Amino acid sequence: MSLSDSLPQIAELIALMRENDVSRIDYEDEQVNVSVRFGGEVVMTQAVAPAGAAPTAVADTGGAPATEGAGNIVKSPMVGTFYRSPDPSAPPFASPGDRIEKGQVLCIIEAMKLMNEIESEVSGVIAEVLVDNGQAVQFGQPMFRIEAG
């Protein structure tokens, strides 16, 4: 199946996004990999998946930090396992006291065997890490507190 053959399914995904107020979705099958984001760029690529790969879909409903108390709270955009670094021997992406910039990776959430990098929506200083490495996180669970600075 080519990308043009997948357009009806892509249109259906976009309609579902609008109906459910989802801002980003990634879809992948054996031959097509599509990422759609409202309010940003739309990226469509065609790729061959490794043999035996199962179709996956990951929806991102924002994950943007919400202001709570003193600082911004970064909440989990999905259910999964929280990791502070790319591998056990590497330093954490962000630790208390670290200055971070908008778009900088804060952590990884593993969901359905996919590693999802979670980026900061704001610049500031990490005031607190609210989740332990390797801990299961729920959708909307606070993970970091970032203070302006």
Short mmCIF file of C-alpha atoms in Angstrom, two decimals:
data_model
loop_
_atom_site.label_atom_id
_atom_site.label_comp_id
_atom_site.label_asym_id
_atom_site.label_seq_id
_atom_site.Cartn_x
_atom_site.Cartn_y
_atom_site.Cartn_z
CA MET A 1 0.00 0.00 0.00
CA SER A 2 1.40 3.40 -0.96
CA LEU A 3 0.97 6.70 0.81
CA SER A 4 -1.76 7.75 -1.65
CA ASP A 5 -3.63 4.49 -0.92
CA SER A 6 -3.48 5.38 2.80
CA LEU A 7 -5.06 8.83 2.39
CA PRO A 8 -8.60 7.68 3.34
CA GLN A 9 -7.26 6.24 6.61
CA ILE A 10 -5.22 9.39 7.23
CA ALA A 11 -8.32 11.54 6.66
CA GLU A 12 -10.21 9.34 9.13
CA LEU A 13 -7.45 9.81 11.73
CA ILE A 14 -7.62 13.58 11.26
CA ALA A 15 -11.41 13.53 11.69
CA LEU A 16 -11.01 11.51 14.90
CA MET A 17 -8.43 14.04 16.12
CA ARG A 18 -10.86 16.91 15.58
CA GLU A 19 -13.76 15.04 17.23
CA ASN A 20 -11.67 14.19 20.30
CA ASP A 21 -9.70 17.45 20.59
CA VAL A 22 -6.35 15.71 20.05
CA SER A 23 -3.50 18.02 18.98
CA ARG A 24 -1.06 15.41 17.66
CA ILE A 25 -1.15 11.83 16.40
CA ASP A 26 1.48 9.48 15.02
CA TYR A 27 0.47 6.45 12.94
CA GLU A 28 2.65 3.70 11.56
CA ASP A 29 1.96 0.48 9.67
CA GLU A 30 4.06 -1.77 7.44
CA GLN A 31 4.64 0.87 4.77
CA VAL A 32 3.40 4.23 6.01
CA ASN A 33 4.50 6.43 8.88
CA VAL A 34 2.40 9.59 9.41
CA SER A 35 2.61 12.36 12.01
CA VAL A 36 -0.10 15.04 12.16
CA ARG A 37 -0.06 18.00 14.54
CA PHE A 38 -2.68 20.76 14.67
CA GLY A 39 -1.30 24.24 15.17
CA GLY A 40 2.07 23.17 13.77
CA GLU A 41 3.60 21.44 10.83
CA VAL A 42 2.18 18.33 9.20
CA VAL A 43 4.78 15.72 8.38
CA MET A 44 4.06 12.76 6.12
CA THR A 45 6.70 10.20 5.24
CA GLN A 46 6.71 6.76 3.72
CA ALA A 47 8.98 4.14 5.26
CA VAL A 48 9.26 0.39 5.40
CA ALA A 49 8.80 -0.97 8.91
CA PRO A 50 10.99 -3.82 10.19
CA ALA A 51 9.65 -7.32 9.60
CA GLY A 52 7.16 -8.39 12.25
CA ALA A 53 6.39 -4.87 13.42
CA ALA A 54 2.85 -4.41 14.66
CA PRO A 55 0.76 -1.35 13.72
CA THR A 56 0.87 1.32 16.40
CA ALA A 57 -0.82 4.62 17.08
CA VAL A 58 0.22 7.15 19.71
CA ALA A 59 -1.91 10.17 20.47
CA ASP A 60 -0.52 13.23 22.20
CA THR A 61 -3.22 15.38 23.76
CA GLY A 62 -0.86 18.13 24.71
CA GLY A 63 1.26 17.22 27.68
CA ALA A 64 1.84 20.93 27.99
CA PRO A 65 2.71 22.22 31.42
CA ALA A 66 -0.06 23.77 33.45
CA THR A 67 0.64 26.56 35.89
CA GLU A 68 0.24 25.37 39.47
CA GLY A 69 1.58 27.26 42.45
CA ALA A 70 5.11 28.53 41.97
CA GLY A 71 6.22 27.31 38.57
CA ASN A 72 4.99 25.27 35.65
CA ILE A 73 4.03 21.65 36.12
CA VAL A 74 4.94 19.31 33.27
CA LYS A 75 2.36 16.54 33.10
CA SER A 76 2.60 13.17 31.39
CA PRO A 77 0.91 13.18 27.97
CA MET A 78 0.45 9.38 28.11
CA VAL A 79 0.45 6.26 30.25
CA GLY A 80 3.81 4.49 30.39
CA THR A 81 7.10 4.09 32.22
CA PHE A 82 9.10 7.23 33.12
CA TYR A 83 12.85 7.29 32.46
CA ARG A 84 15.12 10.21 33.38
CA SER A 85 17.90 9.22 30.95
CA PRO A 86 18.25 7.48 27.57
CA ASP A 87 19.92 4.47 29.22
CA PRO A 88 20.84 3.42 32.77
CA SER A 89 24.49 4.51 32.45
CA ALA A 90 23.72 7.96 30.98
CA PRO A 91 23.18 11.11 33.06
CA PRO A 92 19.58 12.33 33.49
CA PHE A 93 18.14 14.63 30.82
CA ALA A 94 17.16 17.13 33.55
CA SER A 95 17.87 17.35 37.29
CA PRO A 96 16.83 19.85 39.98
CA GLY A 97 18.75 23.09 39.51
CA ASP A 98 19.37 22.52 35.78
CA ARG A 99 18.58 25.38 33.40
CA ILE A 100 16.44 24.08 30.55
CA GLU A 101 15.22 25.61 27.32
CA LYS A 102 11.89 25.27 25.53
CA GLY A 103 12.06 22.14 23.36
CA GLN A 104 14.75 20.46 25.48
CA VAL A 105 14.13 16.78 26.29
CA LEU A 106 13.17 16.28 29.95
CA CYS A 107 12.56 12.53 30.04
CA ILE A 108 11.42 9.49 28.10
CA ILE A 109 8.12 7.71 28.55
CA GLU A 110 8.04 4.15 27.28
CA ALA A 111 4.58 3.24 26.02
CA MET A 112 3.81 0.06 24.08
CA LYS A 113 7.55 -0.59 23.56
CA LEU A 114 7.98 2.88 22.00
CA MET A 115 10.32 5.43 23.58
CA ASN A 116 8.65 8.87 23.55
CA GLU A 117 10.85 11.89 24.30
CA ILE A 118 9.00 14.49 26.37
CA GLU A 119 10.14 18.04 25.67
CA SER A 120 9.78 21.15 27.81
CA GLU A 121 7.17 23.65 26.67
CA VAL A 122 8.90 26.44 28.63
CA SER A 123 12.38 27.68 29.51
CA GLY A 124 13.39 27.85 33.15
CA VAL A 125 15.03 25.94 35.99
CA ILE A 126 14.04 22.44 37.11
CA ALA A 127 12.72 23.00 40.64
CA GLU A 128 11.60 19.44 41.31
CA VAL A 129 11.40 16.01 39.68
CA LEU A 130 8.10 14.53 40.88
CA VAL A 131 8.51 10.97 39.53
CA ASP A 132 11.11 8.28 40.27
CA ASN A 133 13.11 6.70 37.46
CA GLY A 134 11.39 3.55 36.19
CA GLN A 135 8.06 4.50 37.79
CA ALA A 136 4.78 3.97 35.95
CA VAL A 137 3.06 7.26 35.09
CA GLN A 138 -0.56 7.97 34.23
CA PHE A 139 -1.98 10.43 31.72
CA GLY A 140 -1.89 13.92 33.27
CA GLN A 141 0.36 12.92 36.18
CA PRO A 142 2.74 15.74 37.24
CA MET A 143 6.38 14.86 36.42
CA PHE A 144 8.41 18.09 36.77
CA ARG A 145 8.06 21.54 38.30
CA ILE A 146 9.85 24.25 36.32
CA GLU A 147 10.38 27.76 37.68
CA ALA A 148 10.99 30.79 35.52
CA GLY A 149 14.53 31.98 35.68
#
